[in-house]
Amino acid sequence: MTLLKVDNLKVHFPIRGGFFRRVVDHVKAVDGVSFELQQGETYGLVGESGSGKSTTGKAVVKLNNVTSGQILFEGRDLAALSRKEIKPFRKDIQMIFQDPYSSLNPKKRVLDIIAEPLRNFERLSPAEEKKIVQDFLDKVGLSPESIHKYPHEFSGGQRQRIGIARSLTLKPKLIIADEPVSALDVSVQAQVLNFLQDLQQEFNLTYLFVGHDLGVIRHMCDRMGVMYRGRLVEEGNSDEIYDNPQHIYTKRLIAAIPDLEPEVREEKVQLRKKLSAEYESSYSTFFDENGRAYDLKPISSTHRVALQ
Amino acid sequence: MEMKVESGKIIQTKDVSPSGMKIIWQEIKKDKLAMGSLIILVAILVFVYGASFFMDAKEIAKVDFLSIYMEPSSDYWLGTDYGGRDVFGQLIIGTRNSFTISLFITLFTAIIGLSLGLLAGYFGGATDNVIMRVIDFVIALPQLMFIVVVVTIVPVFNVYVFILIMTMFLWTGKARLIRSKALSERELDYIHASQTLGTPHWKIILFQLLPNVSSLIIVNFILNLAGNIGLESSLTFLGFGLPESTPSLGTLISYARNPDVLENKWWIWVPASLMILVLMLSINFVGQALKRAADARQRRG
């Protein structure tokens, strides 16, 4: 069942200049992106910095204005709804933020932080509220006694878990995870990721997982899309993308994953050189004269690539 | 299970972060100057507000030609002025009036500056533009001219009118300060998080944004309080302050415009000048301690 369908999404930011600060041009942060999320799966969006992956994620929760295109959530177009009309959908779509240090209000206690969504949508007595918050704290592996502490008393990993607990309290259907582990160190990353997977099974969650760490994406995602300059250049099952990349950008991205074995180091260097040469020679097969990636073309039932 | 509860309790007693009030108190205790200032300030205010309860303001403002320009004596502790009015009584009432005026001006400018600054900073864009242009307009007005004109044309010039007219001009600085802080705060993820959690704008502004600009507000409030005491005095000195029937520190000092008073009758203007100096300095020192308390890197305690 399709939970979220993003259709030809465009998010353009105006560049103002000149005498009256007129709009002189647009930054095309997201320029025609389409993908679908099935219920219960994890869809990864990868790409380099500035490729528009976070902007896409934020557009789904309406933190960015959508220039054009559709965001269909259970058949309703979120992009066309006003702020008021979208409120009921907030319950079903939640977001986990990248930076655990700025995503929790430093002046609020953990109880108030995690209970904020509950207070917006449900009428609960303080005792019920406390119980729910403590349950979720327990679920994310924090001591239920920590409800009276402030965020700065926790480590980065613990803070991120508070953020995750906050996004779970309303039992959402879709969670946008915007690089949820990139601010954490590697040992904590694994912990948080495994724990996100456990939660996915327990609550039947669907994740839109935004990230730039290819290892993390492969570990987490069933399907993924590779973004480059605001466009999707390749989309398919994770294995297809990793084992059989078709687009030159994806190939280079995957070749850039560091290999831990020193024996193959020379081999890898050669591969990267070869890809670099291929990128130069076959540029026009993958990008049009403006440097824009072509529209996606299916090459198998699940695998789509941006080719001419 | 019991072990867990046990350890949780221990951590809680150890790790509970000190509240804002506690940090401020620590900071003031560490700073001898601020502590002394606070004691002096509280003593003066308690005495002045307490004593003015038992004083008859009308009696003090009454002209008595039999006791003009008397030197300090046991009858008149600080002598009398050219109307034979007791300077000590005027000093008490004047300090009370001046401080009350300063307090209300600071309070009103804070309320206006805070609400407009938060709105402009949080919403940004067109809202910000409109509010900032209004501020630019107010700043561009020639303040002193305006005040002089208003003082001359209002039928009854009293404390309320004075507070009103000063508030009209002084809220702009605060609004700008709060706006700039709010602008940087709203880009932080906790504001975005609240938006995605479905919290309405007004709630985000009041319960998420406001607590994070509060330290700035408190510090600015205290420092402005000190500044506004001087403000009233200087205007009164120029002759556009309060009438003599409402004594203030400024009216006492303005008697020194008469060279004879300035040279020979020191008891009329020196106490009031000292009072302003002491009040402004002590409020400032306390304010400085608060400022340090608000910024963890500058704290001493």
Coordinates of C-alpha atoms in Angstrom, one line a residue:
Chain A
M1 CA 0.0 0.0 0.0
T2 CA 1.4 3.4 -1.0
L3 CA 1.6 5.6 2.1
L4 CA 3.4 8.6 0.6
K5 CA 3.7 9.5 -3.0
V6 CA 5.8 12.5 -3.9
D7 CA 5.1 13.6 -7.5
N8 CA 7.3 16.0 -9.4
L9 CA 8.1 18.0 -6.2
K10 CA 9.8 21.3 -6.8
V11 CA 11.1 23.6 -4.0
H12 CA 12.7 26.8 -5.4
F13 CA 14.1 29.5 -3.2
P14 CA 14.1 33.0 -4.7
I15 CA 17.3 35.0 -5.1
R16 CA 16.6 38.6 -4.6
G17 CA 18.8 41.4 -5.9
G18 CA 18.8 44.7 -7.7
F19 CA 17.2 48.0 -6.6
F20 CA 13.9 46.8 -5.2
R21 CA 15.1 43.4 -4.1
R22 CA 13.2 41.9 -7.0
V23 CA 13.4 38.2 -7.5
V24 CA 16.2 37.8 -10.1
D25 CA 16.6 34.1 -10.0
H26 CA 15.8 30.9 -8.2
V27 CA 17.9 28.3 -6.4
K28 CA 16.3 25.0 -7.5
A29 CA 16.9 23.1 -4.3
V30 CA 14.5 20.4 -5.3
D31 CA 13.7 20.3 -9.0
G32 CA 11.2 17.7 -10.0
V33 CA 11.6 14.7 -7.6
S34 CA 9.2 11.8 -7.6
F35 CA 9.2 8.7 -5.4
E36 CA 6.8 6.5 -3.5
L37 CA 6.9 5.0 0.0
Q38 CA 5.2 1.7 0.8
Q39 CA 3.7 1.1 4.2
G40 CA 6.3 -0.3 6.5
E41 CA 9.4 0.2 4.4
T42 CA 12.4 2.4 4.8
Y43 CA 13.2 4.6 1.9
G44 CA 16.6 6.3 1.8
L45 CA 17.5 9.6 0.1
V46 CA 21.2 10.0 -0.4
G47 CA 23.3 12.6 -2.0
E48 CA 26.0 15.1 -1.3
S49 CA 25.6 18.3 0.7
G50 CA 23.3 20.7 -1.1
S51 CA 21.7 18.0 -3.3
G52 CA 18.3 18.8 -1.9
K53 CA 17.7 15.6 0.2
S54 CA 17.0 17.4 3.4
T55 CA 14.8 20.0 1.7
T56 CA 12.7 17.2 0.2
G57 CA 12.3 15.7 3.7
K58 CA 11.4 19.1 5.2
A59 CA 8.9 19.8 2.3
V60 CA 7.0 16.7 3.3
V61 CA 6.4 18.1 6.8
K62 CA 5.9 21.6 5.3
L63 CA 8.9 23.2 6.9
N64 CA 9.6 24.4 3.4
N65 CA 7.1 25.9 1.0
V66 CA 6.5 23.7 -2.0
T67 CA 6.8 25.5 -5.3
S68 CA 5.0 23.0 -7.3
G69 CA 4.2 19.3 -7.3
Q70 CA 2.2 17.0 -5.2
I71 CA 2.8 15.3 -1.9
L72 CA 0.2 12.6 -1.5
F73 CA -0.2 11.2 1.9
E74 CA -2.8 8.4 2.0
G75 CA -4.3 10.1 -1.1
R76 CA -4.5 13.6 0.2
D77 CA -2.3 16.3 -1.3
L78 CA -0.4 17.9 1.6
A79 CA 1.2 20.5 -0.6
A80 CA -2.2 22.1 -1.4
L81 CA -3.3 22.2 2.2
S82 CA -3.0 25.3 4.4
R83 CA -1.3 25.4 7.8
K84 CA -4.7 24.9 9.5
E85 CA -5.8 22.1 7.3
I86 CA -2.6 20.2 7.7
K87 CA -2.8 20.0 11.4
P88 CA -4.5 16.6 11.6
F89 CA -1.8 15.2 9.4
R90 CA 0.9 16.3 11.8
K91 CA -0.1 13.5 14.0
D92 CA 0.7 10.9 11.3
I93 CA 4.0 12.5 10.0
Q94 CA 6.7 13.2 12.4
M95 CA 10.3 14.2 12.0
I96 CA 13.6 13.3 13.7
F97 CA 16.1 16.1 13.4
Q98 CA 19.7 16.0 12.5
D99 CA 21.3 18.0 15.3
P100 CA 20.3 16.6 18.8
Y101 CA 21.8 19.7 20.3
S102 CA 19.6 22.3 18.7
S103 CA 16.5 20.2 18.3
L104 CA 15.6 20.1 22.0
N105 CA 14.6 23.4 23.7
P106 CA 17.4 24.0 26.3
K107 CA 15.0 25.7 28.7
K108 CA 12.5 22.8 28.8
R109 CA 12.5 19.7 30.9
V110 CA 12.4 16.3 29.2
L111 CA 8.8 15.8 30.3
D112 CA 7.7 19.0 28.6
I113 CA 9.7 18.2 25.5
I114 CA 8.3 14.7 25.0
A115 CA 4.7 15.7 26.1
E116 CA 4.5 18.7 23.7
P117 CA 2.9 16.7 20.8
L118 CA 0.5 15.0 23.3
R119 CA -0.6 18.3 24.6
N120 CA -1.3 19.5 21.1
F121 CA -3.5 16.6 20.1
E122 CA -4.8 14.9 23.2
R123 CA -6.5 15.9 26.4
L124 CA -4.7 13.9 29.1
S125 CA -4.4 14.4 32.8
P126 CA -0.9 15.2 34.0
A127 CA -0.7 11.7 35.5
E128 CA -1.6 9.9 32.2
E129 CA 0.7 12.2 30.4
K130 CA 3.6 11.4 32.7
K131 CA 2.9 7.7 32.4
I132 CA 3.1 7.8 28.6
V133 CA 6.2 9.9 28.6
Q134 CA 7.9 7.5 31.0
D135 CA 6.8 4.5 28.9
F136 CA 8.4 6.0 25.8
L137 CA 11.6 7.0 27.7
D138 CA 11.8 3.4 28.8
K139 CA 11.3 2.3 25.2
V140 CA 14.2 4.4 24.0
G141 CA 16.4 3.1 26.7
L142 CA 16.4 6.1 29.1
S143 CA 15.6 6.0 32.7
P144 CA 12.0 7.0 33.5
E145 CA 13.4 9.2 36.3
S146 CA 15.0 11.5 33.7
I147 CA 11.7 13.4 33.0
H148 CA 12.7 16.2 35.3
K149 CA 16.1 16.8 33.8
Y150 CA 17.1 19.3 31.2
P151 CA 18.5 18.4 27.7
H152 CA 22.0 19.6 28.5
E153 CA 22.3 16.9 31.2
F154 CA 22.3 14.2 28.5
S155 CA 24.9 13.1 25.9
G156 CA 24.4 13.5 22.2
G157 CA 23.1 9.9 21.7
Q158 CA 20.7 10.2 24.7
R159 CA 19.4 13.6 23.3
Q160 CA 18.8 12.0 20.0
R161 CA 16.7 9.3 21.7
I162 CA 14.7 12.0 23.5
G163 CA 14.1 13.5 20.0
I164 CA 13.0 10.0 18.8
A165 CA 10.7 9.5 21.8
R166 CA 9.1 12.9 21.1
S167 CA 8.4 11.9 17.5
L168 CA 6.9 8.6 18.6
T169 CA 4.4 9.7 21.2
L170 CA 1.6 10.3 18.7
K171 CA 2.1 6.9 17.1
P172 CA 2.8 8.3 13.7
K173 CA 2.7 6.4 10.5
L174 CA 5.5 8.1 8.7
I175 CA 8.8 9.4 10.2
I176 CA 11.1 11.6 8.3
A177 CA 14.6 11.0 9.7
D178 CA 16.8 13.8 8.6
E179 CA 20.3 12.5 9.0
P180 CA 19.4 11.3 12.5
V181 CA 22.8 9.9 13.3
S182 CA 25.3 12.1 11.5
A183 CA 25.9 14.2 14.6
L184 CA 26.7 11.2 16.7
D185 CA 29.9 9.2 17.0
V186 CA 30.1 5.8 15.3
S187 CA 29.4 3.5 18.3
V188 CA 26.3 5.5 19.2
Q189 CA 25.3 5.6 15.5
A190 CA 24.9 1.8 15.4
Q191 CA 23.0 1.8 18.7
V192 CA 20.5 4.5 17.5
L193 CA 20.1 2.8 14.1
N194 CA 19.4 -0.6 15.4
F195 CA 17.0 0.9 17.8
L196 CA 15.2 2.7 15.0
Q197 CA 14.8 -0.6 13.3
D198 CA 13.4 -2.2 16.4
L199 CA 10.9 0.6 16.7
Q200 CA 9.9 0.2 13.1
Q201 CA 8.9 -3.4 13.7
E202 CA 7.2 -2.6 16.9
F203 CA 5.1 0.3 15.6
N204 CA 4.9 -0.6 11.9
L205 CA 6.6 2.6 11.0
T206 CA 7.5 3.9 7.6
Y207 CA 10.8 5.8 7.4
L208 CA 11.9 8.4 4.9
F209 CA 15.6 8.2 5.8
V210 CA 17.7 11.2 4.6
G211 CA 21.4 10.7 4.8
H212 CA 24.8 11.0 3.2
D213 CA 26.5 8.1 4.8
L214 CA 26.2 5.2 2.3
G215 CA 27.0 2.6 4.9
V216 CA 24.2 3.7 7.1
I217 CA 21.7 4.0 4.2
R218 CA 22.5 0.5 3.1
H219 CA 22.1 -0.9 6.6
M220 CA 18.8 0.8 7.0
C221 CA 16.9 1.0 3.7
D222 CA 14.9 -1.3 1.6
R223 CA 14.9 1.1 -1.3
M224 CA 16.7 4.3 -2.0
G225 CA 17.0 7.2 -4.3
V226 CA 20.2 9.0 -5.1
M227 CA 19.9 12.8 -5.4
Y228 CA 22.2 15.2 -7.2
R229 CA 21.6 18.9 -7.7
G230 CA 18.0 18.7 -6.7
R231 CA 17.2 15.8 -9.0
L232 CA 16.9 12.0 -8.5
V233 CA 19.5 10.4 -10.6
E234 CA 18.9 6.8 -9.7
E235 CA 16.3 4.9 -7.7
G236 CA 15.9 1.2 -6.8
N237 CA 16.3 -1.5 -4.2
S238 CA 19.4 -0.9 -2.1
D239 CA 21.1 -4.0 -3.4
E240 CA 20.5 -3.0 -7.0
I241 CA 22.0 0.4 -6.4
Y242 CA 25.0 -0.8 -4.5
D243 CA 25.8 -3.8 -6.6
N244 CA 24.7 -2.6 -10.0
P245 CA 24.9 1.2 -10.1
Q246 CA 23.9 2.6 -13.5
H247 CA 24.2 6.3 -13.3
I248 CA 27.7 7.8 -13.4
Y249 CA 27.1 9.8 -10.3
T250 CA 25.9 6.8 -8.3
K251 CA 29.0 4.9 -9.5
R252 CA 31.3 7.5 -8.3
L253 CA 29.5 7.9 -5.0
I254 CA 29.7 4.2 -4.3
A255 CA 33.3 4.0 -5.4
A256 CA 34.0 6.7 -2.8
I257 CA 33.0 4.4 0.1
P258 CA 36.3 3.8 1.9
D259 CA 37.4 0.2 1.9
L260 CA 39.0 -1.1 5.1
E261 CA 41.3 -3.6 3.3
P262 CA 44.6 -2.2 2.4
E263 CA 45.2 -4.9 -0.3
V264 CA 42.5 -3.6 -2.6
R265 CA 43.6 0.0 -2.1
E266 CA 45.4 0.3 -5.4
E267 CA 42.5 -1.4 -7.2
K268 CA 40.1 1.1 -5.7
V269 CA 42.3 4.0 -6.8
Q270 CA 42.2 2.6 -10.4
L271 CA 38.5 2.2 -10.3
R272 CA 38.0 5.8 -9.2
K273 CA 40.3 7.0 -11.9
K274 CA 38.4 5.0 -14.5
L275 CA 35.1 6.4 -13.3
S276 CA 36.5 9.9 -13.3
A277 CA 37.5 9.4 -16.9
E278 CA 34.1 7.9 -17.7
Y279 CA 32.4 10.9 -16.1
E280 CA 34.3 13.3 -18.4
S281 CA 33.6 11.3 -21.5
S282 CA 30.0 10.3 -21.0
Y283 CA 28.8 13.5 -19.3
S284 CA 26.3 14.2 -22.0
T285 CA 24.7 10.8 -21.6
F286 CA 23.6 11.7 -18.1
F287 CA 23.2 15.4 -18.0
D288 CA 21.7 17.8 -20.5
E289 CA 23.3 21.1 -21.6
N290 CA 22.3 22.9 -18.4
G291 CA 23.9 20.2 -16.2
R292 CA 20.5 19.0 -15.2
A293 CA 20.0 15.2 -14.8
Y294 CA 17.5 13.7 -17.2
D295 CA 14.2 12.2 -16.1
L296 CA 14.2 8.7 -14.6
K297 CA 13.8 5.8 -17.0
P298 CA 13.0 2.3 -15.8
I299 CA 15.6 -0.3 -16.6
S300 CA 13.9 -3.0 -14.6
S301 CA 10.7 -3.3 -12.7
T302 CA 12.2 -1.7 -9.6
H303 CA 15.3 0.1 -10.9
R304 CA 15.1 3.5 -12.5
V305 CA 18.0 5.6 -13.8
A306 CA 18.2 9.2 -15.2
L307 CA 19.3 8.6 -18.7
Q308 CA 18.9 10.4 -21.9
Chain B
M1 CA 13.9 -3.0 39.9
E2 CA 14.5 -1.5 43.3
M3 CA 18.1 -1.1 42.4
K4 CA 17.2 0.9 39.4
V5 CA 14.9 3.2 41.3
E6 CA 17.7 3.6 43.9
S7 CA 20.3 4.6 41.4
G8 CA 17.9 6.9 39.6
K9 CA 17.2 8.7 42.8
I10 CA 20.9 9.2 43.5
I11 CA 21.5 10.6 40.1
Q12 CA 18.5 12.9 40.4
T13 CA 19.7 14.5 43.6
K14 CA 23.2 14.9 42.2
D15 CA 22.3 16.1 38.7
V16 CA 19.4 18.4 39.1
S17 CA 20.5 21.5 37.3
P18 CA 20.5 24.7 39.3
S19 CA 17.5 26.9 38.5
G20 CA 17.9 30.3 37.0
M21 CA 17.2 32.1 40.3
K22 CA 19.9 30.0 42.0
I23 CA 22.5 30.9 39.4
I24 CA 21.7 34.6 39.7
W25 CA 21.9 34.4 43.5
Q26 CA 25.3 32.6 43.3
E27 CA 26.6 35.2 40.9
I28 CA 25.6 38.1 43.1
K29 CA 27.0 36.4 46.2
K30 CA 30.3 35.9 44.4
D31 CA 30.5 39.6 43.4
K32 CA 31.1 41.7 46.5
L33 CA 30.3 44.9 44.6
A34 CA 27.0 43.6 43.3
M35 CA 26.1 42.2 46.8
G36 CA 26.8 45.6 48.4
S37 CA 24.9 47.4 45.7
L38 CA 21.9 45.1 46.1
I39 CA 21.8 45.8 49.8
I40 CA 22.1 49.5 49.4
L41 CA 19.5 49.5 46.7
V42 CA 17.0 47.5 48.7
A43 CA 17.7 49.6 51.8
I44 CA 17.1 52.9 49.9
L45 CA 14.0 51.6 48.1
V46 CA 12.4 50.2 51.3
F47 CA 13.2 53.4 53.2
V48 CA 12.0 55.7 50.4
Y49 CA 8.7 53.8 49.7
G50 CA 8.2 53.2 53.4
A51 CA 8.8 56.8 54.5
S52 CA 6.7 58.3 51.7
F53 CA 3.7 56.5 53.2
F54 CA 4.0 58.6 56.3
M55 CA 4.8 61.8 54.5
D56 CA 2.2 64.2 53.3
A57 CA 3.2 65.2 49.7
K58 CA 1.0 68.3 49.8
E59 CA 2.5 69.4 53.1
I60 CA 6.0 69.1 51.6
A61 CA 5.1 71.0 48.4
K62 CA 3.6 73.8 50.5
V63 CA 5.4 77.2 50.2
D64 CA 6.5 78.7 53.5
F65 CA 8.0 82.2 53.2
L66 CA 9.2 82.2 56.8
S67 CA 11.8 79.5 56.2
I68 CA 13.4 80.3 52.9
Y69 CA 16.9 78.8 52.1
M70 CA 17.5 77.6 55.6
E71 CA 20.6 75.6 56.2
P72 CA 20.4 72.0 57.4
S73 CA 19.3 71.9 61.0
S74 CA 17.4 69.6 63.4
D75 CA 14.1 71.0 62.1
Y76 CA 15.0 70.6 58.4
W77 CA 17.5 67.8 58.1
L78 CA 18.6 68.9 54.6
G79 CA 17.6 72.5 54.8
T80 CA 14.9 74.2 52.7
D81 CA 14.7 75.6 49.1
Y82 CA 13.6 79.0 47.8
G83 CA 10.0 78.2 48.6
G84 CA 10.8 77.2 52.2
R85 CA 10.0 73.6 51.4
D86 CA 11.8 70.8 53.2
V87 CA 14.5 69.4 51.0
F88 CA 14.7 66.1 52.8
G89 CA 11.0 65.5 52.3
Q90 CA 11.3 66.4 48.6
L91 CA 14.3 64.1 48.3
I92 CA 12.2 61.1 49.6
I93 CA 9.2 61.8 47.5
G94 CA 11.4 62.7 44.6
T95 CA 13.3 59.5 44.8
R96 CA 10.1 57.6 44.9
N97 CA 8.6 59.5 42.0
S98 CA 11.8 59.2 39.9
F99 CA 12.2 55.5 40.6
T100 CA 8.5 54.8 39.9
I101 CA 8.6 56.7 36.6
S102 CA 11.8 54.8 35.6
L103 CA 10.3 51.5 36.6
F104 CA 7.1 52.1 34.6
I105 CA 8.9 53.4 31.5
T106 CA 11.1 50.4 31.6
L107 CA 8.2 48.0 32.1
F108 CA 6.1 49.5 29.3
T109 CA 9.0 49.7 26.8
A110 CA 9.8 46.1 27.7
I111 CA 6.3 44.9 27.0
I112 CA 6.0 46.7 23.7
G113 CA 9.5 46.0 22.6
L114 CA 9.2 42.3 23.6
S115 CA 5.9 41.7 21.8
L116 CA 6.9 43.5 18.6
G117 CA 10.4 42.1 18.7
L118 CA 9.3 38.6 19.1
L119 CA 6.6 38.9 16.3
A120 CA 9.1 40.5 13.9
G121 CA 11.8 37.9 14.7
Y122 CA 9.7 34.8 14.7
F123 CA 7.6 35.5 11.6
G124 CA 10.3 37.4 9.7
G125 CA 9.5 38.3 6.1
A126 CA 6.7 40.9 5.6
T127 CA 5.8 41.1 9.3
D128 CA 9.4 41.9 10.1
N129 CA 9.6 44.4 7.3
V130 CA 6.6 46.4 8.5
I131 CA 7.6 46.4 12.1
M132 CA 11.2 47.4 11.3
R133 CA 10.1 50.3 9.1
V134 CA 7.8 51.6 11.9
I135 CA 10.8 51.4 14.2
D136 CA 13.0 53.2 11.7
F137 CA 10.3 55.9 11.5
V138 CA 10.1 56.4 15.3
I139 CA 13.9 56.5 15.5
A140 CA 14.1 59.1 12.8
L141 CA 11.8 61.5 14.7
P142 CA 13.5 64.3 16.6
Q143 CA 12.8 63.0 20.1
L144 CA 13.7 66.0 22.1
M145 CA 11.7 68.4 19.9
F146 CA 8.7 66.1 20.2
I147 CA 8.9 65.9 23.9
V148 CA 9.3 69.6 24.3
V149 CA 6.2 70.2 22.1
V150 CA 4.1 67.6 23.9
V151 CA 5.1 69.0 27.3
T152 CA 4.1 72.5 26.2
I153 CA 0.7 71.6 24.7
V154 CA -0.7 69.0 27.1
P155 CA -3.2 70.7 29.4
V156 CA -2.1 68.7 32.6
F157 CA 1.4 67.6 32.6
N158 CA 1.9 64.8 35.2
V159 CA 3.7 61.6 35.8
Y160 CA 1.4 59.6 33.6
V161 CA 1.8 61.8 30.6
F162 CA 5.6 61.7 31.2
I163 CA 5.7 57.9 31.3
L164 CA 3.5 57.8 28.1
I165 CA 5.6 60.1 26.1
M166 CA 8.9 58.5 27.1
T167 CA 7.6 55.0 26.4
M168 CA 6.6 56.2 22.9
F169 CA 10.2 56.7 22.0
L170 CA 12.1 54.2 24.1
W171 CA 10.6 50.9 23.0
T172 CA 12.4 50.8 19.7
G173 CA 15.8 49.8 21.0
K174 CA 14.3 46.9 22.9
A175 CA 12.3 45.7 20.0
R176 CA 15.4 45.6 17.8
L177 CA 17.4 43.8 20.4
I178 CA 14.8 41.1 21.0
R179 CA 14.1 40.8 17.2
S180 CA 17.8 40.0 16.5
K181 CA 17.9 37.3 19.1
A182 CA 14.5 35.9 18.0
L183 CA 15.7 35.8 14.4
S184 CA 18.7 33.6 15.3
E185 CA 16.6 31.4 17.6
R186 CA 13.9 30.7 15.1
E187 CA 16.4 29.0 12.8
L188 CA 17.2 26.4 15.5
D189 CA 15.7 23.0 15.1
Y190 CA 13.7 23.1 18.3
I191 CA 11.4 25.7 16.8
H192 CA 11.1 23.6 13.6
A193 CA 10.4 20.6 15.8
S194 CA 7.6 22.5 17.5
Q195 CA 6.1 23.4 14.2
T196 CA 6.1 19.9 12.9
L197 CA 4.6 18.7 16.2
G198 CA 1.6 20.9 15.4
T199 CA 2.1 23.5 18.1
P200 CA 0.3 26.8 17.1
H201 CA 2.5 29.9 16.5
W202 CA 1.4 31.8 19.6
K203 CA 2.3 28.8 21.8
I204 CA 5.7 28.5 20.1
I205 CA 6.4 32.2 20.6
L206 CA 5.3 32.2 24.3
F207 CA 6.5 28.9 25.5
Q208 CA 9.5 28.0 23.3
L209 CA 11.0 31.2 22.0
L210 CA 10.3 33.5 25.0
P211 CA 12.1 31.4 27.7
N212 CA 15.2 31.4 25.4
V213 CA 15.3 35.2 25.1
S214 CA 14.4 35.8 28.8
S215 CA 17.9 36.2 30.1
L216 CA 18.5 38.9 27.5
I217 CA 15.3 40.6 28.6
I218 CA 16.1 40.6 32.3
V219 CA 19.6 42.0 31.9
N220 CA 18.4 44.6 29.5
F221 CA 15.5 45.5 31.8
I222 CA 17.8 46.1 34.8
L223 CA 20.3 48.2 32.8
N224 CA 17.6 50.3 31.3
L225 CA 16.1 50.9 34.7
A226 CA 19.3 52.6 35.7
G227 CA 19.4 54.6 32.5
N228 CA 15.8 55.8 32.8
I229 CA 16.4 57.3 36.3
G230 CA 18.9 59.6 34.7
L231 CA 16.7 60.3 31.8
E232 CA 13.9 61.8 33.8
S233 CA 16.4 63.9 35.8
S234 CA 18.1 65.4 32.7
L235 CA 14.8 66.3 31.1
T236 CA 13.6 68.0 34.3
F237 CA 16.9 69.8 34.5
L238 CA 16.3 71.1 31.0
G239 CA 13.0 72.5 32.2
F240 CA 10.8 70.1 30.3
G241 CA 10.3 67.6 33.1
L242 CA 7.7 67.4 35.8
P243 CA 6.3 70.5 37.5
E244 CA 7.5 71.5 40.9
S245 CA 4.3 70.3 42.5
T246 CA 5.5 66.8 41.9
P247 CA 9.0 66.7 43.3
S248 CA 11.5 64.5 41.6
L249 CA 15.2 64.2 41.7
G250 CA 15.3 66.2 38.5
T251 CA 13.4 69.2 40.0
L252 CA 15.8 69.3 43.0
I253 CA 18.8 69.3 40.7
S254 CA 17.3 71.9 38.4
Y255 CA 17.3 74.4 41.3
A256 CA 21.1 74.4 40.7
R257 CA 20.5 76.4 37.5
N258 CA 20.5 79.4 39.8
P259 CA 24.2 80.3 40.3
D260 CA 23.6 81.4 43.8
V261 CA 22.1 78.0 44.7
L262 CA 24.9 76.2 42.9
E263 CA 27.6 78.1 44.7
N264 CA 26.2 78.7 48.2
K265 CA 23.2 76.4 48.8
W266 CA 24.7 73.0 48.2
W267 CA 22.2 71.2 50.5
I268 CA 19.5 71.7 47.9
W269 CA 21.1 69.8 44.9
V270 CA 23.9 67.7 46.3
P271 CA 21.8 65.1 48.0
A272 CA 19.6 64.6 45.0
S273 CA 22.7 64.3 42.7
L274 CA 24.2 61.8 45.1
M275 CA 21.0 59.8 45.2
I276 CA 20.9 59.5 41.4
L277 CA 24.6 58.5 41.4
V278 CA 24.1 55.9 44.0
L279 CA 20.9 54.5 42.5
M280 CA 22.3 54.3 39.0
L281 CA 25.5 52.8 40.0
S282 CA 24.1 50.2 42.3
I283 CA 21.4 49.1 39.8
N284 CA 24.1 48.9 37.2
F285 CA 26.4 46.7 39.3
V286 CA 23.5 44.4 40.0
G287 CA 22.7 44.4 36.3
Q288 CA 26.3 43.5 35.4
A289 CA 26.2 40.5 37.8
L290 CA 22.9 39.4 36.1
K291 CA 24.5 39.8 32.7
R292 CA 27.3 37.5 33.8
A293 CA 24.8 35.0 35.2
A294 CA 23.0 34.9 31.9
D295 CA 26.2 34.0 30.1
A296 CA 27.8 30.8 31.3
R297 CA 31.3 31.8 30.0
Q298 CA 31.4 34.9 32.0
R299 CA 30.2 33.5 35.3
R300 CA 32.4 33.8 38.4
G301 CA 30.2 31.7 40.7

